[in-house]
Amino acid sequence: MIRLDRKRSTEILIHILFWVLFTFVSLFVFTRYYWAENPFLQYFFILVVIVYTNNQILLPFFVKKKWYAMYALIFILISFLATQLYCNVFALCGCSIMKCLSDYLWQTLTPLLFFSFIWMLFRYIDQSEAVQKAQQEKTEMELKFLKSQINPHVLFNNLNTIYSYSIEKPTKAPDLILKLSDNLKHVLYESNSDKVALNKEFQFIDNYIAFQKIRTEGIKKINYNTSIDKQAYSVAPLLLITIIENAFKHSTVNSAININIKTENNTLTCICTNHFDKQTVKNANTIGLDNLKKRLNLLYENKYELIINSTDVYSVTLILNLS
């Protein structure tokens, strides 16, 4: 609202300043050459009506219809007739049509052209703001949609783990429930922010890894290493978990999963590697990594590199500029 008022005030100020300057020039600069009794003062009110009729009715109508050629013809006709009116009725110069146009056309044409330009300029600003707002809303909606796809998937895996170990190893269930509580808090509250502290995101990942170590005990070996050069970093929530989940999802039995995350000089590097079944990966639903790419494009455009390699081992590398 404040921005709209400011823009409106600016437009009004431009109109007032133009009319003051234009009237001053018409009355005091060219008066002695063209008339003795200031006929411009009588013509001024008719000129104002012509200008604002053009701005409020003609321009919006013909631009909306895209009848540009017809508008140009009407614009020329109005300028010609208004100049003849001023010349023959108010100034009473008694000169030829060409002389009349030569001497007085500028007084009709200048405000018409100027305010037509101002109208188009502010219309362009309005349209640009509308497009920007629509793009922002689209981005926010898409991010919320992508998060809604991520969150249930993470929680579903955690609940499955708790369910399994409440039956097989009930003594470990309380610790898992506490970890799930921390992750729920992160997903439901902190992940709604554009960015979260990196240490909170790491705590979320630590809990997830803890779940997986219990769940895959004796089946898979997990090598998880982190290195942070400073604590002040922040990152978009739930980015890295997609890569880590993918490593567990596609890793084969009796294999190792290597997860290495480090930050150095405002750059975060996350590398996940695992042995995989090529046929399984080929037929797998890639919604997780597809969503990750979309979020990276929305949040870190031109500030990230995502490398996926599935030659010998399945490897996903994310290099992210955190500055």
XYZ file of C-alpha atoms in Angstrom:
323
model
C 0.000 0.000 0.000
C 2.837 2.388 0.892
C 4.586 1.557 -2.372
C 1.414 2.215 -4.378
C 0.886 5.565 -2.628
C 4.469 6.540 -3.329
C 4.137 5.658 -6.993
C 0.848 7.542 -7.238
C 2.371 10.597 -5.523
C 5.306 10.519 -7.935
C 2.943 10.436 -10.908
C 0.924 13.397 -9.573
C 4.111 15.375 -8.904
C 5.302 14.765 -12.487
C 1.984 16.058 -13.832
C 2.073 19.206 -11.687
C 5.709 20.014 -12.493
C 5.138 19.567 -16.209
C 2.080 21.834 -16.320
C 3.834 24.537 -14.283
C 6.901 24.476 -16.522
C 4.876 24.221 -19.722
C 2.621 27.155 -18.745
C 5.613 29.271 -17.777
C 7.336 28.633 -21.115
C 4.134 29.279 -23.089
C 3.355 32.570 -21.321
C 6.727 34.137 -20.731
C 9.207 32.707 -23.229
C 7.270 32.773 -26.509
C 4.556 35.368 -25.746
C 6.163 38.335 -27.451
C 6.608 36.386 -30.682
C 3.112 34.922 -31.065
C 0.480 36.967 -29.220
C -0.048 40.058 -27.125
C -2.986 39.119 -24.877
C -1.955 35.632 -23.779
C -4.584 33.548 -25.605
C -2.860 30.481 -24.203
C -4.651 31.001 -20.869
C -7.999 30.574 -22.618
C -6.790 27.588 -24.595
C -5.101 25.955 -21.582
C -8.301 24.450 -20.132
C -9.300 22.966 -23.479
C -5.782 21.534 -23.809
C -6.066 19.904 -20.355
C -9.359 18.261 -21.382
C -7.771 16.988 -24.609
C -4.704 15.593 -22.808
C -6.587 13.745 -20.068
C -9.250 12.460 -22.447
C -6.397 10.930 -24.397
C -4.808 9.475 -21.238
C -7.929 8.167 -19.532
C -10.045 7.047 -22.512
C -8.284 6.877 -25.853
C -4.926 5.367 -24.865
C -6.347 2.602 -22.602
C -9.015 1.703 -25.159
C -6.816 1.502 -28.271
C -3.867 -0.137 -26.498
C -6.170 -2.794 -25.039
C -7.613 -3.455 -28.513
C -4.121 -3.199 -30.047
C -5.426 -0.792 -32.679
C -2.164 1.135 -32.823
C -2.447 2.410 -36.400
C -5.963 3.763 -35.795
C -4.820 5.425 -32.578
C -1.904 7.067 -34.418
C -4.301 8.501 -37.000
C -6.675 9.822 -34.306
C -3.688 11.258 -32.383
C -2.534 13.150 -35.486
C -6.073 14.358 -36.225
C -6.591 15.634 -32.657
C -3.237 17.433 -32.719
C -4.065 19.084 -36.052
C -7.593 20.178 -35.108
C -6.548 21.423 -31.665
C -3.758 23.498 -33.203
C -6.110 25.009 -35.755
C -8.566 25.823 -32.957
C -5.880 27.587 -30.965
C -4.493 29.396 -33.983
C -7.745 30.626 -35.526
C -10.062 31.038 -32.516
C -7.824 32.065 -29.605
C -4.672 33.514 -31.176
C -6.487 34.945 -34.265
C -3.254 34.942 -36.222
C -4.917 34.789 -39.640
C -2.017 32.752 -40.994
C -1.939 29.767 -43.335
C -2.414 26.200 -42.162
C 1.300 25.424 -42.494
C 2.313 28.623 -40.694
C -0.176 27.828 -37.959
C 1.249 24.337 -37.529
C 4.782 25.686 -37.584
C 4.103 28.248 -34.843
C 1.585 26.547 -32.535
C 1.650 22.761 -33.061
C 4.271 22.312 -30.352
C 1.901 23.637 -27.674
C -0.609 20.871 -28.412
C 1.838 18.128 -29.318
C 4.249 18.521 -26.382
C 1.770 17.727 -23.552
C 0.057 15.021 -25.609
C 3.329 13.223 -26.310
C 4.703 13.752 -22.820
C 1.673 12.429 -20.958
C 1.243 9.571 -23.408
C 4.814 8.564 -22.603
C 4.148 8.912 -18.846
C 1.017 6.759 -19.168
C 2.935 4.021 -21.003
C 5.836 4.225 -18.537
C 3.643 3.718 -15.460
C 1.649 1.026 -17.256
C 4.925 -0.800 -17.944
C 5.917 -0.442 -14.266
C 2.528 -1.818 -13.157
C 2.800 -4.770 -15.518
C 6.384 -5.496 -14.422
C 5.323 -5.481 -10.768
C 2.375 -7.727 -11.550
C 4.620 -10.197 -13.391
C 7.172 -10.101 -10.575
C 4.472 -10.679 -7.958
C 2.989 -13.550 -9.954
C 6.441 -15.108 -10.368
C 7.134 -14.741 -6.660
C 3.815 -16.357 -5.767
C 4.502 -19.149 -8.259
C 7.933 -19.706 -6.735
C 6.556 -19.784 -3.194
C 3.786 -22.191 -4.185
C 6.230 -24.466 -5.981
C 8.602 -24.477 -3.015
C 5.753 -25.349 -0.647
C 4.670 -28.103 -3.018
C 8.193 -29.510 -3.221
C 8.552 -29.403 0.571
C 5.213 -31.167 0.977
C 6.562 -33.973 -1.192
C 9.776 -34.212 0.807
C 8.419 -34.044 4.354
C 6.050 -37.066 4.322
C 8.749 -39.185 2.698
C 11.278 -38.450 5.462
C 8.744 -39.023 8.229
C 7.467 -42.204 6.613
C 10.959 -43.736 6.718
C 11.463 -42.728 10.354
C 8.099 -44.144 11.435
C 8.870 -47.400 9.663
C 12.110 -47.660 11.587
C 10.412 -47.014 14.945
C 7.708 -49.543 14.136
C 10.248 -52.210 13.229
C 12.399 -51.704 16.313
C 9.461 -51.369 18.699
C 8.869 -55.026 17.858
C 12.442 -56.306 17.414
C 14.409 -54.101 19.835
C 11.943 -52.226 22.055
C 14.700 -50.830 24.329
C 15.889 -48.623 21.462
C 12.440 -47.247 20.718
C 12.493 -44.342 23.264
C 15.715 -42.910 21.817
C 14.304 -43.182 18.319
C 11.126 -41.418 19.399
C 13.185 -38.515 20.793
C 15.111 -38.290 17.543
C 11.864 -38.394 15.599
C 10.516 -35.594 17.803
C 13.525 -33.426 16.925
C 13.067 -34.179 13.251
C 9.352 -33.432 13.420
C 10.130 -30.046 14.943
C 12.622 -29.353 12.165
C 10.257 -30.425 9.382
C 7.079 -28.808 10.698
C 8.487 -25.508 11.961
C 12.055 -24.722 10.964
C 11.769 -25.978 7.386
C 9.096 -23.334 6.688
C 11.848 -20.703 6.753
C 13.725 -19.794 3.588
C 16.967 -20.775 5.289
C 17.967 -22.433 8.534
C 21.223 -22.579 10.479
C 23.468 -25.245 9.004
C 24.044 -26.851 12.406
C 20.265 -27.449 12.737
C 20.192 -29.059 9.321
C 23.149 -31.236 10.357
C 21.312 -32.266 13.540
C 18.383 -33.364 11.369
C 20.773 -35.393 9.179
C 22.543 -36.838 12.231
C 19.211 -38.122 13.542
C 18.367 -39.599 10.160
C 21.755 -41.341 9.960
C 21.246 -42.671 13.495
C 17.931 -44.174 12.376
C 19.585 -45.781 9.378
C 22.530 -47.174 11.336
C 20.098 -49.013 13.597
C 17.883 -50.066 10.724
C 20.724 -51.400 8.526
C 22.885 -52.870 11.288
C 24.726 -55.912 9.958
C 23.439 -55.260 6.446
C 25.164 -52.063 5.322
C 28.204 -50.140 6.466
C 27.727 -46.384 6.851
C 30.700 -44.014 6.699
C 29.426 -40.581 7.700
C 31.819 -37.641 8.056
C 31.227 -33.902 8.446
C 33.639 -30.987 8.545
C 32.575 -27.360 9.125
C 35.016 -24.457 9.015
C 32.597 -22.080 10.801
C 29.149 -22.146 12.423
C 27.635 -19.030 10.843
C 26.382 -20.692 7.657
C 22.741 -21.049 6.731
C 21.157 -23.205 4.056
C 17.764 -23.944 2.530
C 16.125 -26.670 4.613
C 15.802 -30.306 3.523
C 18.171 -30.086 0.570
C 20.858 -32.567 1.582
C 18.507 -35.203 2.966
C 17.290 -36.026 -0.553
C 20.817 -37.017 -1.629
C 21.399 -39.040 1.532
C 18.053 -40.835 1.302
C 18.795 -41.654 -2.313
C 22.059 -43.355 -1.282
C 20.223 -45.614 1.165
C 17.389 -46.289 -1.246
C 19.600 -47.561 -4.072
C 22.448 -49.184 -2.141
C 22.820 -52.955 -2.305
C 22.957 -55.364 0.615
C 26.371 -55.896 2.261
C 27.778 -52.710 0.763
C 29.149 -49.424 2.071
C 27.477 -46.025 1.953
C 29.863 -43.088 2.103
C 28.519 -39.675 3.105
C 30.934 -36.758 3.284
C 29.787 -33.195 3.960
C 32.121 -30.261 4.441
C 32.084 -26.485 4.324
C 35.069 -24.417 3.321
C 35.313 -20.772 2.199
C 31.526 -20.295 1.914
C 31.159 -23.471 -0.123
C 29.321 -26.590 0.957
C 30.244 -29.894 -0.633
C 28.132 -33.004 -0.110
C 29.273 -36.291 -1.668
C 27.308 -39.526 -1.332
C 28.496 -42.764 -2.911
C 27.084 -46.264 -2.756
C 27.142 -49.559 -4.639
C 23.971 -50.110 -6.602
C 21.998 -52.424 -8.834
C 21.979 -50.788 -12.255
C 18.639 -52.298 -13.207
C 17.019 -51.065 -9.983
C 18.308 -47.527 -10.429
C 17.276 -47.494 -14.080
C 13.662 -48.348 -13.191
C 13.484 -46.261 -10.004
C 11.214 -43.283 -9.568
C 13.511 -40.222 -9.596
C 11.034 -37.801 -8.023
C 13.436 -37.057 -5.138
C 16.354 -35.891 -7.269
C 14.011 -34.159 -9.722
C 12.550 -32.143 -6.844
C 16.035 -31.379 -5.597
C 17.021 -29.970 -8.997
C 13.887 -27.802 -9.075
C 14.536 -26.427 -5.603
C 18.173 -25.728 -6.428
C 17.142 -23.867 -9.578
C 14.651 -21.796 -7.605
C 16.817 -21.060 -4.574
C 20.427 -21.242 -5.802
C 20.308 -20.436 -9.507
C 23.865 -20.183 -10.889
C 25.215 -20.887 -7.384
C 25.340 -24.665 -7.370
C 26.672 -27.697 -9.198
C 24.940 -31.081 -9.033
C 26.857 -34.034 -10.450
C 25.287 -37.499 -10.712
C 27.477 -40.418 -11.757
C 26.355 -44.030 -12.057
C 29.277 -45.675 -13.788
C 30.985 -47.937 -11.227
C 29.355 -46.658 -8.047
C 26.339 -44.422 -7.689
C 27.684 -40.990 -6.774
C 25.868 -37.702 -6.178
C 27.911 -34.550 -5.577
C 26.389 -31.202 -4.618
C 28.585 -28.114 -4.513
C 26.700 -25.151 -3.094
C 27.731 -21.499 -2.763
C 26.499 -20.380 0.662
C 27.517 -16.722 0.359
